[in-house]
Short mmCIF file of C-alpha atoms in Angstrom, two decimals:
data_model
loop_
_atom_site.label_atom_id
_atom_site.label_comp_id
_atom_site.label_asym_id
_atom_site.label_seq_id
_atom_site.Cartn_x
_atom_site.Cartn_y
_atom_site.Cartn_z
CA MET A 15 0.00 0.00 0.00
CA PRO A 16 1.48 3.33 -0.95
CA PRO A 17 2.25 5.67 1.96
CA ARG A 18 -0.39 8.22 2.76
CA PHE A 19 0.48 11.97 2.53
CA ARG A 20 0.34 13.13 6.10
CA PHE A 21 0.28 16.92 5.45
CA PRO A 22 -2.93 17.74 3.54
CA GLY A 23 -2.60 21.43 4.44
CA LEU A 24 0.77 21.62 2.69
CA LEU A 25 -0.76 20.00 -0.41
CA VAL A 26 -3.46 22.67 -0.53
CA LEU A 27 -0.85 25.45 -0.20
CA LEU A 28 1.30 24.02 -3.00
CA SER A 29 -1.73 23.67 -5.24
CA SER A 30 -2.76 27.24 -4.70
CA LEU A 31 0.74 28.51 -5.45
CA LEU A 32 0.90 26.47 -8.66
CA ALA A 33 -2.48 27.79 -9.71
CA ALA A 34 -1.24 31.33 -9.15
CA GLY A 35 2.00 30.62 -11.00
CA CYS A 36 3.95 31.34 -7.76
CA THR A 37 3.90 35.02 -8.67
CA GLY A 38 2.99 36.10 -5.16
CA LEU A 39 6.47 35.29 -3.90
CA ALA A 40 8.27 37.32 -6.54
CA GLN A 41 6.23 40.54 -6.54
CA PRO A 42 8.20 43.57 -5.24
CA ARG A 43 6.87 45.56 -2.32
CA PRO A 44 5.00 48.70 -3.37
CA GLU A 45 6.90 51.96 -3.03
CA PRO A 46 5.88 53.96 0.04
CA PRO A 47 3.87 57.05 -0.88
CA ARG A 48 5.99 60.15 -1.44
CA PRO A 49 5.40 62.72 1.28
CA GLY A 50 3.62 65.86 0.14
CA PRO A 51 5.27 69.28 0.03
CA ALA A 52 6.17 70.75 3.42
CA THR A 53 3.97 73.40 4.97
CA ALA A 54 5.34 76.94 5.14
CA ALA A 55 6.15 76.51 8.83
CA GLU A 56 7.91 73.18 8.18
CA ALA A 57 9.94 74.67 5.35
CA LEU A 58 10.76 78.06 6.88
CA GLY A 59 10.33 77.72 10.64
CA ASP A 60 8.54 80.60 12.36
CA PRO A 61 7.47 82.76 9.38
CA ARG A 62 7.43 85.89 11.57
CA THR A 63 11.20 85.76 12.05
CA ALA A 64 12.36 84.09 8.81
CA ASP A 65 14.81 86.30 6.90
CA PRO A 66 13.56 86.43 3.28
CA CYS A 67 17.00 87.51 2.06
CA SER A 68 18.34 84.09 3.08
CA LEU A 69 16.09 82.57 0.40
CA ILE A 70 18.14 83.97 -2.47
CA ASP A 71 21.83 83.80 -3.31
CA PRO A 72 22.70 86.73 -5.62
CA ALA A 73 25.09 84.41 -7.42
CA ALA A 74 22.05 82.54 -8.78
CA LEU A 75 21.21 85.69 -10.78
CA SER A 76 24.72 86.55 -11.96
CA GLY A 77 23.99 85.31 -15.48
CA PHE A 78 21.50 88.16 -15.92
CA GLY A 79 23.78 91.00 -14.89
CA GLU A 80 25.22 92.73 -11.83
CA VAL A 81 23.14 92.06 -8.71
CA ARG A 82 22.87 94.55 -5.86
CA ASP A 83 20.90 94.64 -2.62
CA ALA A 84 18.07 97.18 -2.97
CA GLY A 85 17.75 97.76 0.78
CA THR A 86 15.11 96.78 3.31
CA VAL A 87 11.58 98.09 2.87
CA SER A 88 9.64 95.17 4.36
CA LEU A 89 9.80 92.40 6.93
CA ASP A 90 8.11 90.09 4.42
CA TYR A 91 10.32 90.16 1.34
CA CYS A 92 13.84 90.83 0.05
CA LEU A 93 14.60 93.23 -2.81
CA LEU A 94 17.44 92.89 -5.30
CA ARG A 95 18.31 95.04 -8.31
CA VAL A 96 19.66 93.42 -11.47
CA HIS A 97 21.68 95.80 -13.65
CA ARG A 98 21.55 94.32 -17.14
CA PRO A 99 24.46 94.51 -19.60
CA ASP A 100 22.27 96.54 -21.99
CA GLY A 101 21.84 99.25 -19.33
CA SER A 102 18.31 98.26 -18.30
CA LEU A 103 17.35 97.72 -14.66
CA ALA A 104 15.17 94.95 -13.20
CA GLN A 105 14.06 94.34 -9.64
CA LEU A 106 13.52 90.96 -7.96
CA LYS A 107 11.20 90.63 -4.98
CA VAL A 108 11.60 87.36 -3.04
CA GLY A 109 9.85 85.66 -0.17
CA GLU A 110 6.53 87.30 0.63
CA LEU A 111 4.04 84.67 1.79
CA ALA A 112 0.54 84.72 0.35
CA ARG A 113 -2.58 82.57 0.42
CA GLU A 114 -2.54 80.23 -2.56
CA THR A 115 -5.61 80.63 -4.72
CA GLY A 116 -4.85 77.53 -6.78
CA ASP A 117 -5.29 79.01 -10.25
CA GLU A 118 -5.48 75.89 -12.40
CA ALA A 119 -4.53 77.88 -15.51
CA ASP A 120 -0.96 78.30 -14.24
CA PRO A 121 1.41 75.44 -15.14
CA VAL A 122 3.13 73.86 -12.16
CA VAL A 123 6.57 72.19 -12.23
CA GLU A 124 8.40 70.09 -9.66
CA ALA A 125 11.38 71.76 -7.98
CA GLY A 126 13.24 69.88 -5.28
CA SER A 127 10.81 69.01 -2.50
CA LEU A 128 8.36 71.71 -3.59
CA ARG A 129 6.57 72.94 -6.70
CA ILE A 130 6.66 76.19 -8.66
CA ALA A 131 3.62 77.76 -10.31
CA ARG A 132 4.41 79.85 -13.39
CA GLU A 133 2.09 82.79 -13.87
CA ALA A 134 1.59 84.22 -17.34
CA PRO A 135 3.83 87.28 -17.76
CA LEU A 136 2.44 90.81 -17.89
CA PRO A 137 4.13 93.78 -19.55
CA GLY A 138 7.17 94.55 -17.41
CA HIS A 139 6.28 91.94 -14.78
CA CYS A 140 6.64 88.19 -14.17
CA THR A 141 5.80 86.10 -11.08
CA ARG A 142 6.60 82.62 -9.82
CA ARG A 143 4.93 81.06 -6.78
CA VAL A 144 6.79 78.51 -4.64
CA LEU A 145 3.99 76.26 -3.40
CA PHE A 146 3.89 74.81 0.11
CA GLY A 147 1.58 72.06 1.29
CA ASP A 148 -0.79 74.27 3.29
CA ASP A 149 -2.32 76.52 0.63
CA THR A 150 0.51 79.01 1.11
CA ALA A 151 2.99 80.27 -1.46
CA ALA A 152 6.21 82.27 -1.38
CA LEU A 153 6.07 84.89 -4.12
CA VAL A 154 9.04 85.62 -6.38
CA SER A 155 8.46 88.43 -8.88
CA ALA A 156 10.60 90.38 -11.32
CA ASP A 157 9.77 93.87 -12.56
CA GLN A 158 11.33 96.01 -15.27
CA LEU A 159 12.28 99.39 -13.77
CA THR A 160 14.08 100.96 -16.73
CA GLY A 161 15.02 99.99 -20.25
CA GLY A 162 13.55 97.66 -22.84
CA PRO A 163 10.54 95.34 -22.78
CA GLY A 164 11.97 93.01 -20.14
CA SER A 165 12.17 89.83 -22.19
CA GLU A 166 14.23 88.05 -19.52
CA LEU A 167 12.03 88.90 -16.53
CA CYS A 168 10.56 85.41 -16.35
CA GLY A 169 14.05 83.94 -16.48
CA ILE A 170 15.05 86.11 -13.50
CA ALA A 171 11.88 85.14 -11.60
CA GLU A 172 12.42 81.45 -12.37
CA ALA A 173 16.04 81.61 -11.17
CA GLY A 174 14.89 83.36 -8.00
CA ALA A 175 12.20 80.76 -7.32
CA ARG A 176 14.57 77.84 -7.87
CA GLY A 177 17.14 79.54 -5.68
CA ALA A 178 14.55 79.83 -2.91
CA VAL A 179 13.70 76.12 -3.17
CA ALA A 180 17.41 75.24 -3.04
CA ALA A 181 17.85 77.37 0.09
CA ILE A 182 14.90 75.65 1.76
CA ASP A 183 15.98 72.13 0.79
CA SER A 184 19.55 72.71 1.99
CA GLY A 185 18.46 74.22 5.31
CA ARG A 186 19.91 77.68 4.61
CA VAL A 187 16.89 79.67 5.84
CA ARG A 188 18.08 82.11 8.50
CA HIS A 189 16.04 83.77 11.23
CA ARG A 190 16.27 87.29 12.59
CA ASP A 191 16.72 87.75 16.32
CA TYR A 192 14.01 90.20 17.38
CA PRO A 193 13.63 91.63 20.90
CA PRO A 194 10.35 90.89 22.73
CA ASN A 195 8.98 94.39 21.99
CA SER A 196 9.60 94.13 18.24
CA LEU A 197 6.76 94.82 15.81
CA ALA A 198 7.73 91.60 14.01
CA LEU A 199 6.29 89.57 16.88
CA LEU A 200 3.09 91.61 17.19
CA ASP A 201 -0.17 90.63 15.47
CA PRO A 202 -1.43 93.75 13.62
CA CYS A 203 -4.96 92.31 13.59
CA ARG A 204 -4.98 92.76 17.37
CA THR A 205 -3.26 96.13 17.37
CA LEU A 206 -6.19 97.84 15.65
CA PRO A 207 -9.64 96.89 17.00
CA THR A 208 -12.02 95.77 14.26
CA GLU A 209 -14.92 97.71 15.78
CA VAL A 210 -12.91 100.89 15.19
CA VAL A 211 -12.29 100.01 11.53
CA ARG A 212 -16.00 99.44 11.08
CA GLU A 213 -16.60 103.13 11.74
CA VAL A 214 -15.19 103.84 8.25
CA PRO A 215 -18.10 104.10 5.77
CA GLY A 216 -18.29 100.96 3.66
CA LEU A 217 -16.45 98.79 6.20
CA GLU A 218 -19.33 98.25 8.63
CA ARG A 219 -19.07 94.46 8.28
CA ALA A 220 -15.35 94.15 7.58
CA GLU A 221 -13.41 91.27 9.10
CA PRO A 222 -9.64 91.24 9.63
CA VAL A 223 -7.58 89.07 7.28
CA ALA A 224 -4.02 88.33 8.42
CA SER A 225 -1.12 87.67 6.08
CA PRO A 226 0.57 84.23 6.45
CA ALA A 227 3.70 85.73 8.03
CA GLY A 228 1.65 87.77 10.50
CA HIS A 229 3.08 91.18 9.59
CA GLN A 230 0.00 92.54 7.80
CA CYS A 231 -3.72 92.76 8.43
CA GLN A 232 -6.38 94.01 6.04
CA TRP A 233 -10.01 94.97 6.41
CA GLY A 234 -11.94 95.19 3.15
CA PRO A 235 -11.38 93.60 -0.28
CA ASP A 236 -8.52 94.08 -2.74
CA ASP A 237 -10.75 96.19 -4.95
CA ALA A 238 -9.87 99.68 -6.15
CA THR A 239 -13.54 100.68 -6.00
CA ALA A 240 -14.05 99.62 -2.36
CA PRO A 241 -12.75 101.12 0.91
CA ARG A 242 -10.08 99.18 2.76
CA VAL A 243 -7.71 99.55 5.67
CA ARG A 244 -4.35 97.83 5.99
CA LEU A 245 -1.99 97.83 8.99
CA VAL A 246 1.55 96.73 8.13
CA HIS A 247 4.53 96.11 10.38
CA ALA A 248 7.53 96.82 8.18
CA ALA A 249 11.14 98.06 8.35
CA GLY A 250 13.35 100.48 6.47
CA ASP A 251 14.20 104.17 6.52
CA PRO A 252 12.47 106.25 9.22
CA PRO A 253 9.19 107.87 8.11
CA ALA A 254 9.91 111.18 6.35
CA VAL A 255 7.99 114.08 4.86
CA LEU A 256 8.63 113.63 1.13
CA HIS A 257 6.17 116.03 -0.53
CA GLY A 258 3.71 118.80 0.08
CA SER A 259 0.81 116.45 0.85
CA ALA A 260 2.65 114.99 3.85
CA VAL A 261 2.94 116.29 7.39
CA ARG A 262 4.74 115.22 10.55
CA GLU A 263 2.49 115.31 13.61
CA GLU A 264 2.03 113.81 17.05
CA ILE A 265 -0.61 111.05 17.20
CA ALA A 266 -1.26 109.17 20.45
CA GLY A 267 2.13 110.30 21.75
CA ARG A 268 4.09 109.00 18.75
CA SER A 269 5.79 111.00 16.00
CA THR A 270 3.79 110.19 12.86
CA VAL A 271 4.06 111.10 9.18
CA THR A 272 0.65 111.32 7.54
CA SER A 273 0.84 111.40 3.77
CA VAL A 274 -1.39 111.25 0.72
CA VAL A 275 0.14 108.36 -1.20
CA GLY A 276 1.82 109.72 -4.33
CA GLY A 277 1.42 113.32 -3.17
CA ASP A 278 -1.69 114.03 -5.27
CA PRO A 279 -4.67 114.95 -3.02
CA ARG A 280 -7.05 113.67 -5.69
CA ILE A 281 -5.82 110.12 -5.04
CA PRO A 282 -8.03 108.66 -2.26
CA LEU A 283 -5.18 106.86 -0.54
CA CYS A 284 -3.38 107.90 2.65
CA SER A 285 -0.78 106.42 4.98
CA ALA A 286 0.12 107.12 8.60
CA GLU A 287 3.57 105.85 9.65
CA THR A 288 5.42 105.80 12.95
CA GLY A 289 8.93 104.51 13.65
CA HIS A 290 9.78 101.98 16.32
CA LEU A 291 12.96 100.09 17.27
CA PRO A 292 16.24 100.22 15.32
CA PHE A 293 16.43 97.55 12.62
CA GLY A 294 19.32 95.84 10.87
CA GLU A 295 23.02 96.45 11.32
CA PRO A 296 24.05 98.97 14.01
CA GLY A 297 24.45 102.40 12.48
CA SER A 298 22.31 101.62 9.43
CA GLY A 299 19.74 104.20 10.52
CA GLN A 300 16.89 101.85 9.68
CA VAL A 301 13.93 101.28 11.98
CA GLU A 302 10.86 99.13 12.32
CA VAL A 303 7.78 100.96 11.04
CA ALA A 304 4.07 100.63 11.77
CA MET A 305 2.14 101.83 8.72
CA LEU A 306 -1.61 102.35 8.39
CA VAL A 307 -2.95 102.69 4.83
CA VAL A 308 -6.52 103.82 4.16
CA ALA A 309 -8.20 103.66 0.75
CA TYR A 310 -11.41 105.71 0.53
CA PRO A 311 -12.63 105.72 -3.09
CA ASP A 312 -15.75 107.75 -2.22
CA GLY A 313 -13.59 110.72 -1.24
CA ASP A 314 -10.14 112.16 -1.86
CA GLY A 315 -6.73 111.91 -0.25
CA LEU A 316 -7.50 114.50 2.42
CA GLU A 317 -10.56 112.56 3.58
CA ALA A 318 -8.57 109.32 3.54
CA CYS A 319 -5.97 111.01 5.77
CA GLU A 320 -8.64 112.03 8.28
CA PHE A 321 -9.63 108.38 8.61
CA ALA A 322 -5.96 107.38 8.85
CA ARG A 323 -5.42 109.84 11.71
CA GLY A 324 -8.46 108.56 13.57
CA LEU A 325 -7.41 104.94 13.17
CA ALA A 326 -3.83 105.70 14.21
CA GLU A 327 -5.17 107.32 17.40
CA ARG A 328 -6.63 103.93 18.29
CA ALA A 329 -3.87 101.69 16.93
CA TRP A 330 -0.69 103.37 18.23
CA PRO A 331 -1.52 102.78 21.95
CA GLY A 332 -1.51 99.06 21.13
CA LEU A 333 2.10 99.16 19.96
CA PRO A 334 4.80 98.07 22.44
CA LYS A 335 7.02 100.67 24.07
CA PRO A 336 10.23 101.28 22.08
#
């Protein structure tokens, strides 16, 4: 009598493997899913203190001409000037964080761990958006200041955007060391009470909208036909009287320059600026600046300045002591 097979379970397993062609043993493991792009905070650290000038190495732009620092005018972005061999002048603005609207018409390309959205160029202007994983983008834009039509603006913007991604991926993002009473650490949406802004005609239902880096707050839409108020914590040269539609005055105990933007009283746009702590290298003369900007399309620049004065009266007491 032939011996009986004493392992029927093994026979079933072998049969099933033969029926499947034994392919189950040879299949490779699936690749783990690629992590999505980092959020702005993961990529940059605290966006309030991130130094936008660390996002760009001027050497990355050397192929377009001589690159010079254009000076500090904002806590949010870095400005560079590109002096072209043909005598024209372009400006590159790098690093300002913005809410990503997700315009599907803009082509998007992979760049390191992030992605870059390429906006269609406008006359004398070209923008790239470095996209993070939290509906936030770092803006990189090039503008023609003097000279020809600016045919290489998009090349400059692209180089700036790729330079920013390289800085992020290599961990070169620096942070500024601000004292506790710096404007950079203060939320402007809390400095100016919303109920005060709502006293401006047309802004009765306005809600504050903070910028991603926390240095700007706006009430009202980005619409030239609608009133709006913006409070910005910036840095640069001390506020100065630059034209006849500007005046230096005392508001809420702080020296303030109130100015019709552009100097033309017919323009319904006014700013109120007050200096704060020294900024930058010792001896540079630069300061932090709190700036209120009021747009009042139903009036003129003088009326806009009256609103700016009234709002500054309520906002300046909320600023820290210098």
